[in-house]
DNA sequence: TGGGGTCATAACCTCATCGCATGAGTGGGT
DNA sequence: ACCCACTCATGCGATGAGGTTATGACCCCA
C-alpha cells in the first residue's frame, strides 16, 4: 500500500519539465531514452496520474505533472541537503574548513549553509562535526575546528561570537490534547507543574527550558518521560504521550501541517540565539569568513 | 557521482532509530531482517558513514546516524506530501470532498492541509483540482467543487470568502547579479524599466505584479523572457538569465540556502492574501468546514 | 549451561531495469 | 511530393540489485 517512488524517477520528471523532452532528460541523467521512457511510464502507473503530454516533437508536463514536479523538486532539495550534510560529516577530519555545530544547528541549518558555500566555492571540502554545545566550545578553543555554532546562551569571554539566527522553544501538544483547544495561554506555573516529555539533562533544549523556568520563578520541569533524541520526543508527543517543549526548527513542519499544535505560555521567554563562535581576538578569513557571512544572511 | 539514496533505506534508518533494532524495523516495513541488514550496510557504504551502532542486543544510531536520520525524516515528510497530493489529484472526480486550488496554493500548502485532514478523518477521500484563480472561482460557483483556494485579490460578491494565509512576491536575482550586492532598495521605476523573467499573462503571479506596478504608478513590466511555469522562471533566474518576481512560497528554500537573493524594492506592495472561497451565503459543514479550519490555523 | 535475543553471512532465486535495435508518427526543408 | 530529422514506444536478451531462507556468531540472563 505504501509504494515509495524512486528518486531517480522524480529527478527525471523534473528534468523532463525543464528540458521539454524525455530523450534530452535521459542524456542529461547519463542514461538512454528508452530507459527514461519506461521510467516515466512506471512513475505514472505508480501514481496513477498522467504526468507528461507526449507529442511527436517533445514532451510537456500536464497540469498534474507540473504540480507533481514541484513537489518532487522539494523532495530533491531535501535529498540534496542530506547528501551535502553527509559529505560534510564524512570529511570531519582533514577538511579545508572544519566546522562544529550543536545538534539543533546541524539538523536544520548547517546543510543549507554548507551547500551554499560549496556552490560559491566548488571543490571546497567542509568537515562538519556534531556534538553538544559545550563540546563545540571546547573544539573551537583547542583549535580543532575553525568555526563553531552553538545554541547555548552562556558564552565564555575568551571566544569571539556573533549571533547568526534565532530559535524559539515551543510548547507542543498533539491535536487531541486539552491544551490544543485552549483559548487563553497556559500559565507558567501550570507548565512547570505538568509532566513533560523531555530530553535528557545536559542537552541544550533541556537546559534552555530549565533556565527559562527558573528565570520566570518556577520550579524545575516535571519529567514524564525522558528520551535521548529530539525526534524521539517529537514522536512521543505525536503519539499522545504528553506535552513537550521543543525547538520550532525541529517541529516547524509538524506545526504547519497540524500533526502538532503549539500552546502559548504566559510569562516565559523561550527564545534563544544561535551563535557562531571562533577563537577569541582572531579575525576570520577565507572560507570560515564566507560561511559566517552566509549564516548571517540566511538567518533573519 | 550522484548516487541518489533509496527512500526505503531512509525510512529504514528512521525506523531503526525509533525502534532500536534492525530486525524490528524490518518487520515493521514488512520485510525480513537480513534484507534490512543488507540495506543498512548498503546505505552506510553509499554515504560512507557509520550510521548504526550494532550491539548484540539491539542497534542504536551513532551521532552521525542521528543527524542523517533527521535529514531523512525531512525527505520523507516531503515525499509524504507528494503522495498525499498525488492521491488527491487522482480522485479529482467522485471524491467526498472536492477542492480546487490555484497553483501557488496547490504547490505549497494544499498537500499539508489535506494530509492533516486525512489524519483527522482517515478514509476520507479528497479530490484536488489545480487550475488558475479565475477557473477556481468558476468551479466554486457552478458547484463542481465544495471549496476553493485562490490567490487573486479581486473576489466577486456572490461568493463567501475568508483569508487563510499570506503570500508575498519577492524580487529575486542570482547571487552574482549586481542587485544582489546593493545596499539600498531598488526604486520602483527601476524595477518597471528592467526586463524581467515572467510567467505568461493571465497567471496569478503575473497579474499581481502588473497590478502592483500600476498601483504604484509604474508602467507594465518589461518581459525579458516569458515562461509557462513558476519553476521554469525559477530555473532561469538561477541560471542567471535575469531578475524575476516570484512568490516567497515558491522560492523560500532558494532564499534560505542562497541559490537566490531577494532584493528589496521601494514604494511597492507585493503582498497578497490567499483566500478560501465557497458558494455565497451557505454555511460550510462537514469535511469542507474542517479543511477551512485547518487552513486558517496553519497559515498565521 | 542452555534459551531467547540480536545481527551478519552465504546460497539461491526472482524480477525489475537497462541497453540496443527497431518501428512509427510528425514537422520542416528541399 | 518527397525525405530527413526528431521525437517517443516497444520487443528482446542480459545483467544485477535486492529478496528470502537457512545458518552461524555472539551476548545477556536465568
XYZ file of C-alpha atoms (C1' of nucleotides) in Angstrom:
660
model
C 0.000 0.000 0.000
C 2.882 2.378 0.643
C 4.928 2.164 -2.545
C 7.517 4.856 -2.228
C 8.516 6.390 -5.521
C 12.019 6.291 -6.906
C 14.174 9.389 -6.556
C 15.697 8.850 -9.990
C 12.216 8.952 -11.444
C 11.386 12.144 -9.610
C 14.540 13.763 -10.902
C 13.655 12.595 -14.362
C 10.211 14.160 -14.078
C 11.673 17.498 -13.056
C 14.168 17.358 -15.879
C 11.532 16.495 -18.452
C 9.611 19.542 -17.336
C 12.675 21.721 -17.703
C 14.021 20.356 -20.972
C 10.753 19.554 -22.709
C 11.946 16.203 -23.930
C 12.239 12.754 -22.433
C 15.248 11.900 -24.532
C 17.172 15.001 -23.637
C 16.379 14.466 -19.968
C 17.707 10.938 -20.354
C 21.055 12.014 -21.758
C 21.289 14.643 -19.022
C 20.965 11.839 -16.490
C 23.509 9.750 -18.330
C 21.073 7.091 -19.390
C 19.269 6.215 -22.586
C 15.976 7.385 -23.965
C 14.136 4.045 -23.775
C 15.100 3.667 -20.128
C 13.778 7.119 -19.338
C 10.619 6.480 -21.298
C 9.936 3.354 -19.319
C 10.748 5.074 -16.016
C 8.235 7.806 -16.743
C 5.601 5.257 -17.653
C 6.337 3.383 -14.475
C 6.065 6.528 -12.339
C 2.767 7.399 -13.963
C 1.490 3.899 -13.327
C 2.570 4.089 -9.698
C 0.904 7.435 -9.030
C -1.942 6.578 -11.380
C -1.666 10.003 -12.959
C -0.790 11.210 -16.431
C 2.189 13.469 -15.904
C 3.593 14.178 -19.379
C 1.972 15.014 -22.657
C 3.929 13.104 -25.275
C 3.803 14.771 -28.636
C 5.802 13.675 -31.619
C 8.186 16.527 -31.093
C 8.929 16.823 -27.429
C 7.022 16.288 -24.224
C 5.361 18.813 -21.971
C 4.138 18.303 -18.434
C 0.405 18.083 -17.935
C -1.084 20.372 -15.251
C -0.883 17.454 -12.851
C 2.682 16.868 -13.943
C 3.532 20.493 -13.230
C 2.316 20.237 -9.685
C 3.839 16.854 -9.001
C 7.097 18.096 -10.469
C 7.111 20.940 -7.969
C 6.500 18.575 -5.104
C 9.264 16.376 -6.479
C 11.605 19.333 -6.561
C 11.012 19.895 -2.865
C 11.824 16.276 -2.164
C 15.016 16.521 -4.175
C 16.029 19.695 -2.380
C 15.803 17.858 0.916
C 17.780 14.968 -0.503
C 20.391 17.440 -1.629
C 20.635 18.731 1.919
C 21.039 15.213 3.198
C 23.834 14.437 0.760
C 25.596 17.719 1.432
C 25.393 17.094 5.141
C 26.552 13.522 4.799
C 29.574 14.590 2.821
C 30.441 17.174 5.455
C 30.085 14.597 8.216
C 32.302 12.242 6.293
C 35.251 14.577 5.876
C 35.236 15.550 9.528
C 38.996 15.162 9.661
C 41.443 16.780 7.250
C 38.897 19.116 5.690
C 39.850 22.553 4.442
C 37.195 24.125 6.636
C 36.360 22.355 9.865
C 33.059 23.234 11.471
C 31.431 22.021 14.657
C 27.764 22.532 15.375
C 25.351 21.675 18.118
C 22.554 19.339 17.212
C 19.846 21.913 16.532
C 22.012 23.884 14.135
C 23.388 20.794 12.455
C 19.995 19.281 11.863
C 18.177 22.242 10.485
C 20.579 24.865 9.210
C 24.081 23.575 8.568
C 23.422 21.580 5.371
C 21.860 24.611 3.730
C 24.716 26.886 4.697
C 27.370 24.439 3.634
C 25.549 23.754 0.395
C 25.514 27.424 -0.423
C 29.185 27.796 0.423
C 30.051 24.894 -1.824
C 28.075 26.384 -4.653
C 30.037 29.594 -4.229
C 33.368 27.778 -3.993
C 33.113 24.421 -5.702
C 35.638 21.858 -4.644
C 35.977 23.209 -1.123
C 35.941 20.416 1.397
C 33.949 21.178 4.506
C 34.018 18.958 7.555
C 31.119 19.015 9.998
C 31.228 17.635 13.484
C 28.056 17.338 15.508
C 28.101 17.401 19.294
C 26.574 19.316 22.144
C 27.135 22.992 22.785
C 29.831 22.661 25.443
C 31.853 20.262 23.304
C 31.623 22.700 20.406
C 33.142 25.425 22.557
C 35.938 23.071 23.539
C 36.680 22.172 19.929
C 36.848 25.836 18.990
C 39.103 26.648 21.917
C 41.505 23.820 21.156
C 41.677 24.808 17.511
C 40.345 21.502 16.249
C 37.703 23.349 14.268
C 37.782 26.740 12.591
C 34.234 27.746 13.364
C 31.534 26.559 15.709
C 27.800 27.048 16.040
C 26.074 26.787 19.392
C 22.662 27.389 20.854
C 23.837 27.938 24.363
C 23.208 31.388 25.797
C 26.225 31.386 28.109
C 29.307 32.151 26.060
C 32.770 32.313 27.631
C 34.687 35.564 27.270
C 37.780 34.045 25.672
C 35.953 33.318 22.420
C 34.548 35.642 19.788
C 30.950 35.111 18.896
C 28.243 36.558 16.736
C 24.521 35.915 16.647
C 23.519 34.389 13.317
C 19.965 33.146 13.742
C 17.117 32.913 16.189
C 15.384 29.927 17.642
C 12.477 29.579 19.981
C 11.232 26.708 22.070
C 7.549 25.973 21.713
C 5.211 24.056 23.952
C 3.613 21.482 21.703
C 0.787 19.005 22.195
C -0.977 16.567 19.884
C -4.191 17.905 18.281
C -6.377 15.888 20.649
C -4.831 17.264 23.837
C -6.993 19.524 26.037
C -4.444 22.349 25.766
C -4.893 22.347 21.978
C -8.407 23.756 22.393
C -7.490 26.395 24.960
C -8.008 29.978 24.001
C -6.094 31.515 26.889
C -2.355 30.976 27.284
C -1.212 28.357 29.727
C 0.128 29.852 32.947
C 3.776 29.363 33.627
C 3.157 27.628 36.953
C 0.797 25.281 35.177
C 3.544 24.367 32.715
C 6.063 23.816 35.488
C 3.609 21.536 37.272
C 2.751 19.463 34.223
C 4.742 16.303 33.493
C 6.521 16.766 30.181
C 8.294 14.603 27.668
C 11.842 15.911 27.791
C 15.341 15.315 26.533
C 17.948 14.024 28.928
C 19.599 16.528 31.314
C 22.550 18.282 29.724
C 21.037 18.636 26.274
C 20.736 22.210 25.052
C 16.978 22.064 24.777
C 16.533 20.731 28.291
C 18.902 23.325 29.716
C 17.188 26.210 27.980
C 13.847 25.049 29.334
C 15.075 24.665 32.888
C 16.799 28.029 32.777
C 13.722 29.771 31.435
C 11.540 28.194 34.101
C 13.977 29.246 36.803
C 14.188 32.767 35.404
C 10.407 33.015 35.456
C 10.385 31.873 39.047
C 9.061 28.378 38.517
C 10.432 25.110 39.786
C 12.203 22.566 37.594
C 10.221 20.742 34.908
C 8.432 17.543 35.851
C 9.748 14.754 33.631
C 7.004 12.454 32.393
C 9.333 10.577 30.070
C 12.983 11.163 29.324
C 14.250 10.402 25.833
C 17.624 10.643 24.173
C 16.819 12.450 20.947
C 14.669 15.281 19.738
C 12.911 13.086 17.235
C 12.089 10.543 19.884
C 10.470 13.278 21.951
C 8.622 14.506 18.893
C 7.321 11.025 18.116
C 6.183 10.580 21.699
C 4.204 13.808 21.557
C 2.642 12.904 18.214
C 1.711 9.549 19.718
C -0.115 11.354 22.501
C 2.162 10.643 25.425
C 2.057 14.229 26.636
C 3.221 17.782 26.020
C 6.815 18.671 25.302
C 8.936 21.740 24.768
C 10.846 21.631 21.501
C 12.636 23.961 19.111
C 10.379 25.454 16.460
C 13.106 24.495 13.986
C 12.503 20.873 14.900
C 8.717 20.914 14.800
C 8.066 23.618 12.213
C 6.744 21.167 9.651
C 4.582 19.429 12.239
C 3.051 22.691 13.313
C 2.443 23.719 9.714
C 0.549 20.590 8.822
C -1.129 20.056 12.135
C 0.497 16.936 13.482
C 1.290 19.090 16.483
C -0.313 22.171 17.981
C 1.572 24.949 19.690
C 0.321 26.227 23.031
C 1.231 29.733 24.095
C 2.531 30.227 27.610
C 2.372 33.333 29.734
C 5.276 35.000 31.461
C 8.043 32.936 29.989
C 10.638 33.688 27.375
C 11.714 30.642 25.422
C 13.682 32.412 22.719
C 17.357 31.698 22.292
C 20.009 32.936 19.942
C 22.072 30.693 17.723
C 25.630 31.966 17.642
C 28.736 31.427 15.600
C 31.863 31.044 17.732
C 35.541 31.260 16.843
C 38.853 31.687 18.666
C 38.969 34.984 20.518
C 40.542 38.052 19.016
C 41.354 36.424 15.727
C 39.734 37.759 12.590
C 38.104 35.167 10.377
C 39.478 34.794 6.875
C 38.825 32.672 3.816
C 36.103 30.031 3.824
C 35.364 30.459 7.528
C 34.530 34.111 6.971
C 32.442 33.199 3.943
C 30.447 30.640 5.927
C 29.821 33.093 8.733
C 28.627 35.620 6.200
C 26.252 33.108 4.637
C 24.855 32.125 8.011
C 24.329 35.751 8.987
C 22.448 36.499 5.783
C 20.356 33.324 5.829
C 19.107 33.815 9.360
C 16.628 36.682 9.616
C 28.993 10.536 -8.962
C 25.469 11.474 -7.949
C 24.139 8.244 -6.477
C 20.784 9.123 -5.033
C 19.889 7.114 -1.958
C 16.914 4.828 -1.751
C 13.815 6.073 0.040
C 13.163 2.645 1.516
C 16.599 2.760 3.067
C 15.970 6.193 4.519
C 12.717 5.007 6.040
C 14.528 2.029 7.434
C 17.137 4.273 9.025
C 14.480 6.383 10.714
C 12.702 3.290 11.944
C 15.880 1.756 13.318
C 16.422 4.944 15.276
C 12.914 4.791 16.673
C 12.704 1.101 17.429
C 16.301 0.452 18.417
C 16.554 -2.725 16.407
C 17.180 -3.550 12.778
C 15.056 -6.669 12.922
C 12.065 -4.936 14.449
C 12.339 -2.164 11.886
C 12.363 -4.824 9.195
C 9.142 -6.447 10.349
C 7.587 -3.013 10.648
C 8.374 -2.485 6.982
C 7.016 -5.900 6.113
C 10.348 -7.349 5.140
C 12.898 -9.653 6.725
C 15.818 -8.955 8.973
C 18.623 -9.967 6.572
C 17.190 -7.727 3.888
C 17.127 -4.790 6.276
C 20.607 -5.569 7.477
C 21.913 -5.542 3.948
C 20.045 -2.344 3.140
C 21.572 -0.573 6.107
C 25.034 -1.775 5.156
C 24.442 -0.598 1.624
C 23.259 2.831 2.769
C 26.288 3.186 5.002
C 28.543 2.191 2.144
C 26.877 4.713 -0.144
C 27.167 7.604 2.305
C 30.496 6.311 3.573
C 29.337 6.882 7.129
C 28.712 4.581 10.062
C 25.106 5.224 10.962
C 24.170 2.499 13.425
C 25.929 1.010 16.372
C 25.236 -2.712 16.225
C 25.363 -4.285 19.624
C 24.377 -7.815 20.352
C 21.135 -6.676 21.815
C 19.723 -4.024 19.600
C 21.100 -1.219 17.496
C 21.404 2.450 18.313
C 22.105 5.274 15.933
C 25.543 6.815 16.070
C 25.696 10.613 16.403
C 26.098 10.791 12.637
C 23.160 8.416 12.282
C 21.027 10.673 14.474
C 21.647 13.650 12.276
C 21.263 11.797 8.997
C 18.083 10.258 10.331
C 16.683 13.715 10.953
C 17.574 14.820 7.456
C 15.990 11.618 6.167
C 12.834 12.403 8.092
C 12.577 15.727 6.302
C 12.935 13.997 2.974
C 10.234 11.514 3.883
C 7.917 14.286 5.016
C 8.199 15.872 1.596
C 7.588 12.524 -0.042
C 4.513 12.140 2.105
C 3.250 15.472 0.832
C 3.862 14.383 -2.724
C 1.951 11.146 -2.265
C -0.908 12.859 -0.469
C -1.128 15.419 -3.225
C -0.952 12.813 -5.936
C -3.777 10.857 -4.372
C -5.896 13.994 -4.185
C -5.157 14.833 -7.809
C -6.107 11.329 -8.788
C -9.542 11.282 -7.199
C -10.476 14.626 -8.697
C -13.873 13.244 -9.682
C -16.278 11.471 -7.309
C -14.436 12.445 -4.151
C -16.244 13.073 -0.891
C -14.692 16.487 -0.610
C -13.854 18.268 -3.835
C -11.353 21.084 -3.624
C -9.973 23.403 -6.271
C -6.862 25.446 -5.740
C -4.786 27.859 -7.726
C -1.264 26.809 -8.490
C 0.517 28.609 -5.656
C -1.737 27.157 -3.001
C -1.742 23.707 -4.547
C 2.023 23.539 -4.789
C 2.966 24.740 -1.360
C 0.086 24.402 1.052
C -2.645 22.050 -0.116
C -0.836 18.729 0.440
C -0.136 19.652 4.047
C -3.692 20.690 4.744
C -5.172 17.635 3.071
C -2.721 15.402 4.855
C -3.766 16.802 8.181
C -7.443 16.431 7.355
C -6.892 12.833 6.383
C -5.088 12.155 9.615
C -8.052 13.582 11.486
C -10.593 11.653 9.417
C -8.952 8.584 7.960
C -10.615 7.150 4.903
C -11.982 10.466 3.712
C -11.443 10.859 0.003
C -10.344 14.318 -1.012
C -10.167 15.408 -4.633
C -7.909 18.265 -5.629
C -8.151 20.148 -8.880
C -5.424 22.586 -9.835
C -6.124 25.498 -12.162
C -5.797 29.254 -12.219
C -7.647 31.563 -9.887
C -10.475 32.528 -12.225
C -11.211 28.904 -13.060
C -11.326 28.099 -9.348
C -13.990 30.755 -8.828
C -15.984 29.286 -11.699
C -15.767 25.778 -10.282
C -16.971 27.029 -6.908
C -19.825 28.964 -8.449
C -21.003 26.026 -10.537
C -20.897 23.712 -7.548
C -18.359 21.373 -9.089
C -16.175 21.758 -6.015
C -17.083 22.307 -2.384
C -14.242 24.628 -1.516
C -11.732 26.667 -3.454
C -8.486 28.436 -2.681
C -7.346 31.428 -4.709
C -4.600 33.985 -4.583
C -6.469 36.593 -6.568
C -7.230 39.803 -4.692
C -10.439 40.594 -6.603
C -13.190 38.414 -5.234
C -16.738 38.550 -6.633
C -19.525 39.434 -4.234
C -21.641 36.347 -4.889
C -19.155 34.073 -3.126
C -18.177 33.786 0.508
C -14.513 34.015 1.225
C -12.119 34.073 4.091
C -8.446 34.889 4.261
C -6.443 31.834 5.316
C -2.809 32.659 4.645
C -0.492 35.347 3.391
C 1.846 35.374 0.472
C 4.290 37.929 -0.820
C 6.020 38.331 -4.134
C 9.747 38.882 -3.928
C 12.157 40.307 -6.451
C 14.866 37.685 -6.786
C 18.195 37.610 -8.554
C 21.033 35.099 -8.695
C 23.856 35.714 -6.176
C 26.127 37.115 -8.894
C 23.691 39.775 -10.090
C 24.597 43.437 -9.414
C 21.356 43.922 -7.465
C 22.422 41.224 -5.030
C 25.170 43.479 -3.668
C 23.049 46.604 -3.425
C 22.527 48.068 -0.029
C 19.752 50.490 -0.963
C 16.391 49.209 -2.151
C 15.742 49.211 -5.871
C 13.478 52.051 -6.947
C 10.102 51.086 -8.285
C 10.660 52.825 -11.630
C 13.921 50.957 -11.946
C 12.104 47.676 -11.487
C 9.451 48.612 -14.028
C 12.151 49.528 -16.540
C 14.154 46.330 -16.062
C 13.434 43.357 -18.302
C 12.200 40.500 -16.138
C 11.704 36.798 -16.477
C 7.954 36.432 -16.088
C 5.110 33.969 -16.268
C 2.666 34.196 -19.128
C -0.080 36.841 -18.980
C -3.132 35.622 -17.098
C -1.225 33.729 -14.430
C -1.887 34.885 -10.900
C 1.716 35.873 -10.255
C 1.950 37.944 -13.415
C -1.339 39.675 -12.688
C -0.372 40.538 -9.131
C 2.877 42.031 -10.362
C 1.233 44.115 -13.075
C -1.419 45.315 -10.685
C 1.114 46.303 -8.055
C 3.188 48.177 -10.613
C 0.116 50.001 -11.859
C -0.981 50.834 -8.325
C 2.434 52.274 -7.611
C 2.197 54.385 -10.718
C 4.632 52.439 -12.866
C 4.233 51.139 -16.355
C 3.776 47.450 -17.202
C 6.656 45.070 -16.631
C 9.198 44.583 -19.397
C 9.258 40.908 -20.312
C 12.750 39.614 -20.901
C 11.611 36.030 -21.231
C 8.156 34.567 -20.840
C 7.852 31.080 -19.433
C 4.926 28.810 -18.700
C 5.633 27.674 -15.176
C 6.926 29.055 -11.928
C 9.718 26.527 -11.777
C 10.846 27.385 -15.280
C 11.096 31.020 -14.235
C 12.947 29.999 -11.093
C 15.429 27.923 -13.075
C 16.002 30.778 -15.497
C 16.823 33.123 -12.634
C 19.148 30.603 -11.021
C 20.847 30.181 -14.386
C 21.458 33.918 -14.451
C 19.054 34.964 -17.198
C 17.764 37.910 -15.197
C 15.672 39.033 -12.252
C 12.161 37.774 -11.652
C 9.294 38.368 -9.292
C 8.111 35.197 -7.614
C 6.111 34.084 -4.607
C 8.167 33.644 -1.449
C 6.385 30.329 -1.052
C 7.961 29.209 -4.312
C 11.483 30.423 -3.636
C 11.647 30.201 0.148
C 14.123 27.332 0.093
C 16.251 29.036 -2.535
C 16.431 32.195 -0.486
C 17.256 30.247 2.645
C 20.198 28.440 1.128
C 21.377 31.235 -1.105
C 20.653 29.939 -4.577
C 18.693 33.166 -4.959
C 18.925 36.563 -3.306
C 15.971 38.781 -2.545
C 16.159 42.437 -3.490
C 14.004 44.907 -1.624
C 12.024 47.405 -3.637
C 10.791 50.792 -2.579
C 7.255 52.060 -2.827
C 5.603 48.873 -3.893
C 3.400 46.432 -2.041
C 3.720 42.890 -3.309
C 1.785 41.177 -0.558
C -1.327 39.228 -1.376
C -3.810 37.263 0.633
C -4.620 33.622 -0.024
C -8.353 33.086 0.429
C -10.717 30.200 0.799
C -13.848 30.581 -1.320
C -17.183 28.809 -1.188
C -20.730 29.322 -2.511
C -22.237 32.522 -1.164
C -24.422 32.570 1.894
C -24.112 28.876 2.552
C -22.503 27.734 5.761
C -19.794 25.138 5.408
C -20.372 21.789 7.088
C -18.550 18.511 7.458
C -15.158 17.967 5.854
C -15.225 21.280 3.994
C -15.565 23.145 7.287
C -12.818 21.023 8.791
C -10.451 21.785 5.931
C -11.152 25.501 6.160
C -10.447 25.348 9.859
C -7.159 23.572 9.285
C -6.098 26.084 6.667
C -6.969 29.001 8.931
C -4.946 27.596 11.788
C -1.947 26.594 9.678
C -1.467 29.939 7.994
C -0.675 32.611 10.591
C 24.975 -24.019 30.744
C 21.111 -23.589 27.758
C 17.420 -20.395 25.848
C 15.982 -16.005 23.891
C 17.647 -12.188 21.817
C 20.442 -9.683 18.187
C 22.951 -9.094 13.773
C 25.949 -10.934 9.791
C 26.909 -14.204 6.095
C 26.108 -17.488 2.398
C 23.489 -19.507 -1.346
C 19.933 -19.202 -4.283
C 16.327 -17.035 -6.920
C 13.341 -13.644 -8.940
C 12.253 -9.829 -11.357
C 12.834 -5.057 -12.309
C 15.701 -2.374 -15.247
C 18.942 -1.481 -18.730
C 20.816 -1.068 -23.426
C 20.391 -1.972 -28.206
C 17.784 -2.225 -32.211
C 13.630 -1.182 -34.312
C 9.112 0.777 -35.511
C 6.105 4.619 -36.014
C 4.473 9.134 -36.473
C 5.069 14.311 -37.170
C 7.106 18.670 -38.924
C 10.134 21.172 -41.748
C 13.134 21.621 -45.539
C 14.101 20.943 -50.449
C 5.883 15.469 -53.210
C 9.420 13.531 -51.021
C 12.688 12.694 -47.480
C 15.263 13.636 -43.447
C 15.450 14.883 -38.601
C 13.493 14.336 -34.469
C 10.534 12.510 -31.136
C 8.660 8.573 -28.269
C 7.206 3.486 -27.680
C 8.175 -1.492 -27.926
C 10.487 -6.089 -28.138
C 14.288 -8.767 -26.803
C 18.085 -10.754 -24.258
C 21.250 -9.973 -20.371
C 22.658 -8.180 -16.094
C 22.492 -7.307 -11.396
C 20.397 -5.421 -7.288
C 17.535 -6.989 -3.784
C 14.624 -10.502 -1.538
C 14.120 -14.917 1.144
C 15.626 -18.886 3.663
C 18.981 -21.144 6.377
C 22.726 -20.819 9.299
C 26.441 -19.087 12.364
C 28.350 -15.988 15.912
C 27.772 -13.510 19.863
C 25.715 -11.526 24.293
C 22.638 -11.445 28.252
C 20.025 -13.651 31.564
C 18.098 -17.362 34.113
